[in-house]
PDB file of N, CA and C in Angstrom:
ATOM      1  N   MET A   1     188.130 179.107  15.872  1.00 67.00           N
ATOM      2  CA  MET A   1     187.413 177.976  15.337  1.00 67.00           C
ATOM      3  C   MET A   1     186.117 178.485  14.708  1.00 67.00           C
ATOM      4  N   ASN A   2     185.885 178.141  13.443  1.00 74.00           N
ATOM      5  CA  ASN A   2     184.660 178.600  12.791  1.00 74.00           C
ATOM      6  C   ASN A   2     183.470 177.712  13.170  1.00 74.00           C
ATOM      7  N   LYS A   3     182.291 178.111  12.742  1.00 74.00           N
ATOM      8  CA  LYS A   3     181.058 177.423  13.140  1.00 74.00           C
ATOM      9  C   LYS A   3     181.051 175.954  12.723  1.00 74.00           C
ATOM     10  N   GLU A   4     181.503 175.659  11.524  1.00 79.00           N
ATOM     11  CA  GLU A   4     181.514 174.273  11.048  1.00 79.00           C
ATOM     12  C   GLU A   4     182.462 173.415  11.882  1.00 79.00           C
ATOM     13  N   ASP A   5     183.639 173.968  12.183  1.00 81.00           N
ATOM     14  CA  ASP A   5     184.593 173.238  13.021  1.00 81.00           C
ATOM     15  C   ASP A   5     184.028 173.024  14.422  1.00 81.00           C
ATOM     16  N   MET A   6     183.357 174.047  14.942  1.00 79.00           N
ATOM     17  CA  MET A   6     182.760 173.960  16.275  1.00 79.00           C
ATOM     18  C   MET A   6     181.691 172.874  16.315  1.00 79.00           C
ATOM     19  N   ASP A   7     180.813 172.869  15.319  1.00 81.00           N
ATOM     20  CA  ASP A   7     179.759 171.855  15.261  1.00 81.00           C
ATOM     21  C   ASP A   7     180.355 170.451  15.181  1.00 81.00           C
ATOM     22  N   ALA A   8     181.406 170.299  14.376  1.00 85.00           N
ATOM     23  CA  ALA A   8     182.064 168.994  14.245  1.00 85.00           C
ATOM     24  C   ALA A   8     182.713 168.574  15.563  1.00 85.00           C
ATOM     25  N   GLU A   9     183.330 169.515  16.262  1.00 86.00           N
ATOM     26  CA  GLU A   9     183.967 169.227  17.555  1.00 86.00           C
ATOM     27  C   GLU A   9     182.932 168.796  18.589  1.00 86.00           C
ATOM     28  N   VAL A  10     181.827 169.517  18.668  1.00 86.00           N
ATOM     29  CA  VAL A  10     180.767 169.174  19.624  1.00 86.00           C
ATOM     30  C   VAL A  10     180.195 167.798  19.296  1.00 86.00           C
ATOM     31  N   LYS A  11     179.922 167.555  18.033  1.00 88.00           N
ATOM     32  CA  LYS A  11     179.371 166.266  17.614  1.00 88.00           C
ATOM     33  C   LYS A  11     180.334 165.133  17.957  1.00 88.00           C
ATOM     34  N   ALA A  12     181.617 165.324  17.703  1.00 90.00           N
ATOM     35  CA  ALA A  12     182.619 164.296  17.999  1.00 90.00           C
ATOM     36  C   ALA A  12     182.701 164.015  19.495  1.00 90.00           C
ATOM     37  N   ARG A  13     182.643 165.054  20.298  1.00 90.00           N
ATOM     38  CA  ARG A  13     182.708 164.864  21.754  1.00 90.00           C
ATOM     39  C   ARG A  13     181.477 164.139  22.276  1.00 90.00           C
ATOM     40  N   ILE A  14     180.316 164.498  21.760  1.00 91.00           N
ATOM     41  CA  ILE A  14     179.091 163.827  22.200  1.00 91.00           C
ATOM     42  C   ILE A  14     179.124 162.353  21.795  1.00 91.00           C
ATOM     43  N   VAL A  15     179.570 162.066  20.583  1.00 92.00           N
ATOM     44  CA  VAL A  15     179.684 160.671  20.133  1.00 92.00           C
ATOM     45  C   VAL A  15     180.645 159.907  21.041  1.00 92.00           C
ATOM     46  N   LYS A  16     181.766 160.515  21.359  1.00 91.00           N
ATOM     47  CA  LYS A  16     182.763 159.880  22.234  1.00 91.00           C
ATOM     48  C   LYS A  16     182.162 159.566  23.604  1.00 91.00           C
ATOM     49  N   GLU A  17     181.418 160.500  24.145  1.00 92.00           N
ATOM     50  CA  GLU A  17     180.830 160.293  25.468  1.00 92.00           C
ATOM     51  C   GLU A  17     179.624 159.359  25.420  1.00 92.00           C
ATOM     52  N   ARG A  18     178.949 159.286  24.283  1.00 92.00           N
ATOM     53  CA  ARG A  18     177.850 158.317  24.132  1.00 92.00           C
ATOM     54  C   ARG A  18     178.393 156.891  24.149  1.00 92.00           C
ATOM     55  N   VAL A  19     179.637 156.728  23.750  1.00 92.00           N
ATOM     56  CA  VAL A  19     180.290 155.422  23.821  1.00 92.00           C
ATOM     57  C   VAL A  19     180.785 155.169  25.242  1.00 92.00           C
ATOM     58  N   ALA A  20     181.333 156.193  25.890  1.00 90.00           N
ATOM     59  CA  ALA A  20     181.903 156.041  27.234  1.00 90.00           C
ATOM     60  C   ALA A  20     180.828 155.831  28.300  1.00 90.00           C
ATOM     61  N   PHE A  21     179.731 156.551  28.215  1.00 93.00           N
ATOM     62  CA  PHE A  21     178.697 156.498  29.255  1.00 93.00           C
ATOM     63  C   PHE A  21     178.160 155.083  29.492  1.00 93.00           C
ATOM     64  N   PRO A  22     177.779 154.340  28.460  1.00 93.00           N
ATOM     65  CA  PRO A  22     177.252 152.986  28.697  1.00 93.00           C
ATOM     66  C   PRO A  22     178.294 152.012  29.264  1.00 93.00           C
ATOM     67  N   GLN A  23     179.565 152.308  29.084  1.00 93.00           N
ATOM     68  CA  GLN A  23     180.594 151.432  29.633  1.00 93.00           C
ATOM     69  C   GLN A  23     180.567 151.434  31.160  1.00 93.00           C
ATOM     70  N   LEU A  24     179.945 152.439  31.741  1.00 93.00           N
ATOM     71  CA  LEU A  24     179.803 152.522  33.193  1.00 93.00           C
ATOM     72  C   LEU A  24     178.397 152.093  33.635  1.00 93.00           C
ATOM     73  N   LYS A  25     177.722 151.345  32.784  1.00 93.00           N
ATOM     74  CA  LYS A  25     176.339 150.935  33.020  1.00 93.00           C
ATOM     75  C   LYS A  25     176.149 150.257  34.382  1.00 93.00           C
ATOM     76  N   ASN A  26     177.090 149.414  34.774  1.00 94.00           N
ATOM     77  CA  ASN A  26     176.962 148.732  36.067  1.00 94.00           C
ATOM     78  C   ASN A  26     176.956 149.728  37.222  1.00 94.00           C
ATOM     79  N   LEU A  27     177.708 150.803  37.075  1.00 94.00           N
ATOM     80  CA  LEU A  27     177.701 151.852  38.100  1.00 94.00           C
ATOM     81  C   LEU A  27     176.347 152.542  38.154  1.00 94.00           C
ATOM     82  N   TRP A  28     175.832 152.923  36.988  1.00 94.00           N
ATOM     83  CA  TRP A  28     174.577 153.671  36.944  1.00 94.00           C
ATOM     84  C   TRP A  28     173.424 152.845  37.503  1.00 94.00           C
ATOM     85  N   LYS A  29     173.475 151.522  37.332  1.00 94.00           N
ATOM     86  CA  LYS A  29     172.391 150.657  37.803  1.00 94.00           C
ATOM     87  C   LYS A  29     172.600 150.159  39.232  1.00 94.00           C
ATOM     88  N   SER A  30     173.761 150.406  39.795  1.00 95.00           N
ATOM     89  CA  SER A  30     174.091 149.893  41.127  1.00 95.00           C
ATOM     90  C   SER A  30     173.155 150.437  42.205  1.00 95.00           C
ATOM     91  N   LYS A  31     172.685 149.545  43.036  1.00 94.00           N
ATOM     92  CA  LYS A  31     171.847 149.940  44.170  1.00 94.00           C
ATOM     93  C   LYS A  31     172.713 150.275  45.388  1.00 94.00           C
ATOM     94  N   GLN A  32     173.992 149.877  45.357  1.00 97.00           N
ATOM     95  CA  GLN A  32     174.896 150.152  46.471  1.00 97.00           C
ATOM     96  C   GLN A  32     175.426 151.585  46.461  1.00 97.00           C
ATOM     97  N   LEU A  33     175.385 152.233  45.304  1.00 96.00           N
ATOM     98  CA  LEU A  33     175.901 153.600  45.190  1.00 96.00           C
ATOM     99  C   LEU A  33     174.758 154.606  45.254  1.00 96.00           C
ATOM    100  N   SER A  34     174.974 155.668  45.987  1.00 96.00           N
ATOM    101  CA  SER A  34     173.965 156.728  46.071  1.00 96.00           C
ATOM    102  C   SER A  34     173.945 157.527  44.769  1.00 96.00           C
ATOM    103  N   THR A  35     172.855 158.228  44.553  1.00 95.00           N
ATOM    104  CA  THR A  35     172.760 159.108  43.385  1.00 95.00           C
ATOM    105  C   THR A  35     173.870 160.148  43.421  1.00 95.00           C
ATOM    106  N   ASN A  36     174.183 160.651  44.596  1.00 95.00           N
ATOM    107  CA  ASN A  36     175.238 161.649  44.738  1.00 95.00           C
ATOM    108  C   ASN A  36     176.583 161.113  44.231  1.00 95.00           C
ATOM    109  N   ILE A  37     176.933 159.900  44.592  1.00 96.00           N
ATOM    110  CA  ILE A  37     178.194 159.292  44.139  1.00 96.00           C
ATOM    111  C   ILE A  37     178.161 159.085  42.628  1.00 96.00           C
ATOM    112  N   LYS A  38     177.044 158.604  42.109  1.00 96.00           N
ATOM    113  CA  LYS A  38     176.917 158.389  40.664  1.00 96.00           C
ATOM    114  C   LYS A  38     177.097 159.701  39.902  1.00 96.00           C
ATOM    115  N   VAL A  39     176.501 160.770  40.405  1.00 95.00           N
ATOM    116  CA  VAL A  39     176.615 162.079  39.745  1.00 95.00           C
ATOM    117  C   VAL A  39     178.055 162.577  39.818  1.00 95.00           C
ATOM    118  N   ARG A  40     178.719 162.353  40.929  1.00 96.00           N
ATOM    119  CA  ARG A  40     180.124 162.767  41.042  1.00 96.00           C
ATOM    120  C   ARG A  40     180.989 162.016  40.034  1.00 96.00           C
ATOM    121  N   ILE A  41     180.725 160.724  39.862  1.00 95.00           N
ATOM    122  CA  ILE A  41     181.447 159.929  38.863  1.00 95.00           C
ATOM    123  C   ILE A  41     181.134 160.457  37.464  1.00 95.00           C
ATOM    124  N   PHE A  42     179.875 160.741  37.194  1.00 95.00           N
ATOM    125  CA  PHE A  42     179.474 161.306  35.901  1.00 95.00           C
ATOM    126  C   PHE A  42     180.195 162.628  35.641  1.00 95.00           C
ATOM    127  N   ASN A  43     180.217 163.506  36.637  1.00 94.00           N
ATOM    128  CA  ASN A  43     180.852 164.819  36.472  1.00 94.00           C
ATOM    129  C   ASN A  43     182.339 164.703  36.171  1.00 94.00           C
ATOM    130  N   THR A  44     183.020 163.756  36.808  1.00 93.00           N
ATOM    131  CA  THR A  44     184.470 163.653  36.620  1.00 93.00           C
ATOM    132  C   THR A  44     184.872 162.816  35.419  1.00 93.00           C
ATOM    133  N   ASN A  45     184.055 161.842  35.039  1.00 91.00           N
ATOM    134  CA  ASN A  45     184.453 160.929  33.972  1.00 91.00           C
ATOM    135  C   ASN A  45     183.762 161.147  32.638  1.00 91.00           C
ATOM    136  N   VAL A  46     182.642 161.783  32.639  1.00 92.00           N
ATOM    137  CA  VAL A  46     181.904 161.996  31.389  1.00 92.00           C
ATOM    138  C   VAL A  46     181.793 163.490  31.091  1.00 92.00           C
ATOM    139  N   LYS A  47     181.183 164.214  31.997  1.00 90.00           N
ATOM    140  CA  LYS A  47     180.923 165.640  31.768  1.00 90.00           C
ATOM    141  C   LYS A  47     182.216 166.446  31.634  1.00 90.00           C
ATOM    142  N   ALA A  48     183.220 166.136  32.443  1.00 90.00           N
ATOM    143  CA  ALA A  48     184.482 166.885  32.376  1.00 90.00           C
ATOM    144  C   ALA A  48     185.158 166.719  31.019  1.00 90.00           C
ATOM    145  N   VAL A  49     185.128 165.504  30.486  1.00 87.00           N
ATOM    146  CA  VAL A  49     185.732 165.261  29.167  1.00 87.00           C
ATOM    147  C   VAL A  49     184.919 165.964  28.083  1.00 87.00           C
ATOM    148  N   LEU A  50     183.603 165.886  28.199  1.00 87.00           N
ATOM    149  CA  LEU A  50     182.718 166.531  27.222  1.00 87.00           C
ATOM    150  C   LEU A  50     182.944 168.040  27.172  1.00 87.00           C
ATOM    151  N   LEU A  51     183.095 168.653  28.330  1.00 85.00           N
ATOM    152  CA  LEU A  51     183.155 170.119  28.403  1.00 85.00           C
ATOM    153  C   LEU A  51     184.569 170.687  28.469  1.00 85.00           C
ATOM    154  N   HIS A  52     185.588 169.842  28.461  1.00 85.00           N
ATOM    155  CA  HIS A  52     186.963 170.329  28.561  1.00 85.00           C
ATOM    156  C   HIS A  52     187.280 171.329  27.444  1.00 85.00           C
ATOM    157  N   GLY A  53     187.720 172.495  27.824  1.00 78.00           N
ATOM    158  CA  GLY A  53     188.107 173.521  26.860  1.00 78.00           C
ATOM    159  C   GLY A  53     186.961 174.337  26.294  1.00 78.00           C
ATOM    160  N   THR A  54     185.749 174.128  26.774  1.00 75.00           N
ATOM    161  CA  THR A  54     184.597 174.833  26.201  1.00 75.00           C
ATOM    162  C   THR A  54     184.629 176.331  26.456  1.00 75.00           C
ATOM    163  N   GLU A  55     185.383 176.754  27.473  1.00 74.00           N
ATOM    164  CA  GLU A  55     185.440 178.194  27.733  1.00 74.00           C
ATOM    165  C   GLU A  55     186.068 178.961  26.566  1.00 74.00           C
ATOM    166  N   THR A  56     186.764 178.262  25.684  1.00 74.00           N
ATOM    167  CA  THR A  56     187.360 178.920  24.518  1.00 74.00           C
ATOM    168  C   THR A  56     186.496 178.777  23.266  1.00 74.00           C
ATOM    169  N   TRP A  57     185.400 178.039  23.356  1.00 73.00           N
ATOM    170  CA  TRP A  57     184.526 177.849  22.211  1.00 73.00           C
ATOM    171  C   TRP A  57     183.670 179.079  21.967  1.00 73.00           C
ATOM    172  N   ARG A  58     183.345 179.298  20.709  1.00 75.00           N
ATOM    173  CA  ARG A  58     182.316 180.283  20.355  1.00 75.00           C
ATOM    174  C   ARG A  58     181.005 179.520  20.356  1.00 75.00           C
ATOM    175  N   THR A  59     180.307 179.598  21.459  1.00 74.00           N
ATOM    176  CA  THR A  59     179.094 178.793  21.584  1.00 74.00           C
ATOM    177  C   THR A  59     177.898 179.473  20.943  1.00 74.00           C
ATOM    178  N   THR A  60     177.045 178.636  20.414  1.00 80.00           N
ATOM    179  CA  THR A  60     175.771 179.096  19.876  1.00 80.00           C
ATOM    180  C   THR A  60     174.673 178.414  20.684  1.00 80.00           C
ATOM    181  N   THR A  61     173.477 178.901  20.560  1.00 84.00           N
ATOM    182  CA  THR A  61     172.346 178.290  21.255  1.00 84.00           C
ATOM    183  C   THR A  61     172.195 176.833  20.839  1.00 84.00           C
ATOM    184  N   THR A  62     172.408 176.547  19.571  1.00 84.00           N
ATOM    185  CA  THR A  62     172.299 175.180  19.061  1.00 84.00           C
ATOM    186  C   THR A  62     173.337 174.274  19.701  1.00 84.00           C
ATOM    187  N   THR A  63     174.563 174.752  19.803  1.00 83.00           N
ATOM    188  CA  THR A  63     175.640 173.976  20.415  1.00 83.00           C
ATOM    189  C   THR A  63     175.323 173.670  21.866  1.00 83.00           C
ATOM    190  N   ILE A  64     174.905 174.680  22.601  1.00 85.00           N
ATOM    191  CA  ILE A  64     174.581 174.503  24.020  1.00 85.00           C
ATOM    192  C   ILE A  64     173.424 173.521  24.174  1.00 85.00           C
ATOM    193  N   LYS A  65     172.434 173.621  23.301  1.00 89.00           N
ATOM    194  CA  LYS A  65     171.275 172.726  23.378  1.00 89.00           C
ATOM    195  C   LYS A  65     171.691 171.274  23.139  1.00 89.00           C
ATOM    196  N   LYS A  66     172.566 171.030  22.172  1.00 89.00           N
ATOM    197  CA  LYS A  66     173.027 169.665  21.892  1.00 89.00           C
ATOM    198  C   LYS A  66     173.727 169.068  23.104  1.00 89.00           C
ATOM    199  N   VAL A  67     174.590 169.856  23.723  1.00 90.00           N
ATOM    200  CA  VAL A  67     175.312 169.395  24.911  1.00 90.00           C
ATOM    201  C   VAL A  67     174.328 169.138  26.049  1.00 90.00           C
ATOM    202  N   GLN A  68     173.381 170.054  26.246  1.00 92.00           N
ATOM    203  CA  GLN A  68     172.422 169.916  27.345  1.00 92.00           C
ATOM    204  C   GLN A  68     171.524 168.701  27.153  1.00 92.00           C
ATOM    205  N   VAL A  69     171.108 168.432  25.935  1.00 92.00           N
ATOM    206  CA  VAL A  69     170.268 167.260  25.663  1.00 92.00           C
ATOM    207  C   VAL A  69     171.015 165.983  26.046  1.00 92.00           C
ATOM    208  N   PHE A  70     172.292 165.906  25.690  1.00 93.00           N
ATOM    209  CA  PHE A  70     173.083 164.731  26.053  1.00 93.00           C
ATOM    210  C   PHE A  70     173.203 164.602  27.570  1.00 93.00           C
ATOM    211  N   ILE A  71     173.516 165.703  28.248  1.00 93.00           N
ATOM    212  CA  ILE A  71     173.656 165.678  29.712  1.00 93.00           C
ATOM    213  C   ILE A  71     172.338 165.278  30.364  1.00 93.00           C
ATOM    214  N   ASN A  72     171.225 165.847  29.900  1.00 93.00           N
ATOM    215  CA  ASN A  72     169.910 165.507  30.455  1.00 93.00           C
ATOM    216  C   ASN A  72     169.608 164.018  30.292  1.00 93.00           C
ATOM    217  N   SER A  73     169.954 163.474  29.146  1.00 93.00           N
ATOM    218  CA  SER A  73     169.745 162.053  28.888  1.00 93.00           C
ATOM    219  C   SER A  73     170.533 161.201  29.882  1.00 93.00           C
ATOM    220  N   CYS A  74     171.773 161.583  30.118  1.00 94.00           N
ATOM    221  CA  CYS A  74     172.612 160.854  31.079  1.00 94.00           C
ATOM    222  C   CYS A  74     172.034 160.943  32.485  1.00 94.00           C
ATOM    223  N   LEU A  75     171.588 162.124  32.877  1.00 94.00           N
ATOM    224  CA  LEU A  75     171.032 162.301  34.220  1.00 94.00           C
ATOM    225  C   LEU A  75     169.791 161.435  34.423  1.00 94.00           C
ATOM    226  N   CYS A  76     168.953 161.332  33.398  1.00 93.00           N
ATOM    227  CA  CYS A  76     167.767 160.474  33.508  1.00 93.00           C
ATOM    228  C   CYS A  76     168.172 159.015  33.700  1.00 93.00           C
ATOM    229  N   LYS A  77     169.202 158.580  33.009  1.00 93.00           N
ATOM    230  CA  LYS A  77     169.668 157.201  33.172  1.00 93.00           C
ATOM    231  C   LYS A  77     170.235 156.987  34.570  1.00 93.00           C
ATOM    232  N   ILE A  78     170.962 157.969  35.077  1.00 94.00           N
ATOM    233  CA  ILE A  78     171.501 157.875  36.438  1.00 94.00           C
ATOM    234  C   ILE A  78     170.361 157.803  37.450  1.00 94.00           C
ATOM    235  N   LEU A  79     169.304 158.561  37.208  1.00 93.00           N
ATOM    236  CA  LEU A  79     168.143 158.562  38.102  1.00 93.00           C
ATOM    237  C   LEU A  79     167.214 157.369  37.859  1.00 93.00           C
ATOM    238  N   ASN A  80     167.585 156.519  36.891  1.00 90.00           N
ATOM    239  CA  ASN A  80     166.808 155.331  36.538  1.00 90.00           C
ATOM    240  C   ASN A  80     165.407 155.697  36.042  1.00 90.00           C
ATOM    241  N   ILE A  81     165.347 156.718  35.223  1.00 88.00           N
ATOM    242  CA  ILE A  81     164.090 157.149  34.609  1.00 88.00           C
ATOM    243  C   ILE A  81     164.194 156.849  33.116  1.00 88.00           C
ATOM    244  N   HIS A  82     163.326 155.962  32.653  1.00 82.00           N
ATOM    245  CA  HIS A  82     163.380 155.510  31.263  1.00 82.00           C
ATOM    246  C   HIS A  82     162.033 155.744  30.594  1.00 82.00           C
ATOM    247  N   TRP A  83     162.077 155.950  29.284  1.00 79.00           N
ATOM    248  CA  TRP A  83     160.876 156.157  28.510  1.00 79.00           C
ATOM    249  C   TRP A  83     159.959 154.967  28.706  1.00 79.00           C
ATOM    250  N   PRO A  84     158.666 155.115  28.887  1.00 83.00           N
ATOM    251  CA  PRO A  84     157.840 156.297  28.704  1.00 83.00           C
ATOM    252  C   PRO A  84     157.711 157.176  29.949  1.00 83.00           C
ATOM    253  N   ASP A  85     158.356 156.794  31.049  1.00 81.00           N
ATOM    254  CA  ASP A  85     158.343 157.666  32.227  1.00 81.00           C
ATOM    255  C   ASP A  85     159.074 158.959  31.884  1.00 81.00           C
ATOM    256  N   THR A  86     158.654 160.041  32.482  1.00 85.00           N
ATOM    257  CA  THR A  86     159.293 161.322  32.194  1.00 85.00           C
ATOM    258  C   THR A  86     159.555 162.080  33.486  1.00 85.00           C
ATOM    259  N   ILE A  87     160.430 163.061  33.370  1.00 84.00           N
ATOM    260  CA  ILE A  87     160.746 163.968  34.465  1.00 84.00           C
ATOM    261  C   ILE A  87     161.141 165.289  33.812  1.00 84.00           C
ATOM    262  N   SER A  88     160.805 166.381  34.432  1.00 88.00           N
ATOM    263  CA  SER A  88     161.195 167.671  33.848  1.00 88.00           C
ATOM    264  C   SER A  88     162.704 167.847  34.006  1.00 88.00           C
ATOM    265  N   ASN A  89     163.285 168.599  33.093  1.00 87.00           N
ATOM    266  CA  ASN A  89     164.720 168.862  33.180  1.00 87.00           C
ATOM    267  C   ASN A  89     165.065 169.542  34.492  1.00 87.00           C
ATOM    268  N   SER A  90     164.263 170.515  34.886  1.00 89.00           N
ATOM    269  CA  SER A  90     164.566 171.246  36.120  1.00 89.00           C
ATOM    270  C   SER A  90     164.523 170.327  37.339  1.00 89.00           C
ATOM    271  N   LEU A  91     163.623 169.353  37.352  1.00 89.00           N
ATOM    272  CA  LEU A  91     163.568 168.415  38.473  1.00 89.00           C
ATOM    273  C   LEU A  91     164.775 167.471  38.461  1.00 89.00           C
ATOM    274  N   SER A  92     165.190 167.025  37.281  1.00 89.00           N
ATOM    275  CA  SER A  92     166.379 166.160  37.220  1.00 89.00           C
ATOM    276  C   SER A  92     167.622 166.928  37.648  1.00 89.00           C
ATOM    277  N   TRP A  93     167.713 168.221  37.283  1.00 88.00           N
ATOM    278  CA  TRP A  93     168.859 169.034  37.725  1.00 88.00           C
ATOM    279  C   TRP A  93     168.835 169.201  39.236  1.00 88.00           C
ATOM    280  N   GLU A  94     167.631 169.405  39.780  1.00 88.00           N
ATOM    281  CA  GLU A  94     167.503 169.581  41.229  1.00 88.00           C
ATOM    282  C   GLU A  94     167.891 168.298  41.967  1.00 88.00           C
ATOM    283  N   ARG A  95     167.404 167.161  41.489  1.00 87.00           N
ATOM    284  CA  ARG A  95     167.691 165.880  42.149  1.00 87.00           C
ATOM    285  C   ARG A  95     169.168 165.503  42.079  1.00 87.00           C
ATOM    286  N   THR A  96     169.865 165.999  41.060  1.00 92.00           N
ATOM    287  CA  THR A  96     171.278 165.656  40.890  1.00 92.00           C
ATOM    288  C   THR A  96     172.207 166.819  41.223  1.00 92.00           C
ATOM    289  N   ASN A  97     171.628 167.914  41.692  1.00 87.00           N
ATOM    290  CA  ASN A  97     172.402 169.107  42.058  1.00 87.00           C
ATOM    291  C   ASN A  97     173.253 169.603  40.883  1.00 87.00           C
ATOM    292  N   GLN A  98     172.659 169.613  39.702  1.00 88.00           N
ATOM    293  CA  GLN A  98     173.323 170.077  38.489  1.00 88.00           C
ATOM    294  C   GLN A  98     172.707 171.401  38.060  1.00 88.00           C
ATOM    295  N   HIS A  99     173.358 172.041  37.109  1.00 84.00           N
ATOM    296  CA  HIS A  99     172.869 173.310  36.586  1.00 84.00           C
ATOM    297  C   HIS A  99     172.721 173.208  35.080  1.00 84.00           C
ATOM    298  N   GLN A 100     171.814 173.994  34.556  1.00 80.00           N
ATOM    299  CA  GLN A 100     171.612 174.058  33.112  1.00 80.00           C
ATOM    300  C   GLN A 100     172.841 174.665  32.456  1.00 80.00           C
ATOM    301  N   ALA A 101     173.189 174.151  31.268  1.00 75.00           N
ATOM    302  CA  ALA A 101     174.277 174.746  30.495  1.00 75.00           C
ATOM    303  C   ALA A 101     173.875 176.157  30.111  1.00 75.00           C
ATOM    304  N   LYS A 102     174.814 177.065  30.166  1.00 68.00           N
ATOM    305  CA  LYS A 102     174.531 178.480  29.885  1.00 68.00           C
ATOM    306  C   LYS A 102     175.349 178.953  28.700  1.00 68.00           C
ATOM    307  N   ASP A 103     174.891 180.063  28.108  1.00 50.00           N
ATOM    308  CA  ASP A 103     175.625 180.699  27.000  1.00 50.00           C
ATOM    309  C   ASP A 103     176.959 181.210  27.498  1.00 50.00           C
TER     310      ASP A 103
END
């Protein structure tokens, strides 16, 4: 897969997951579910689809950054942190037991 195809694939997957993520809005806002359960649902229903097959991609720093920005945005919503409130990426990863996307 060349760079243009890769960029298009990443963009398409992020768009697809940007549509899917809000459909679970009631889950993300639920007070009955723990953050741990919400993150597990996110990992299996959003992140897994987004990252499926990525081990075969020729990743670039730009590609990884785009994916990480989307994941970070989702984690903030799961943690109920909305603009103008902020949280560092490392703290959101720690609170959700997630890891930064790597090359």
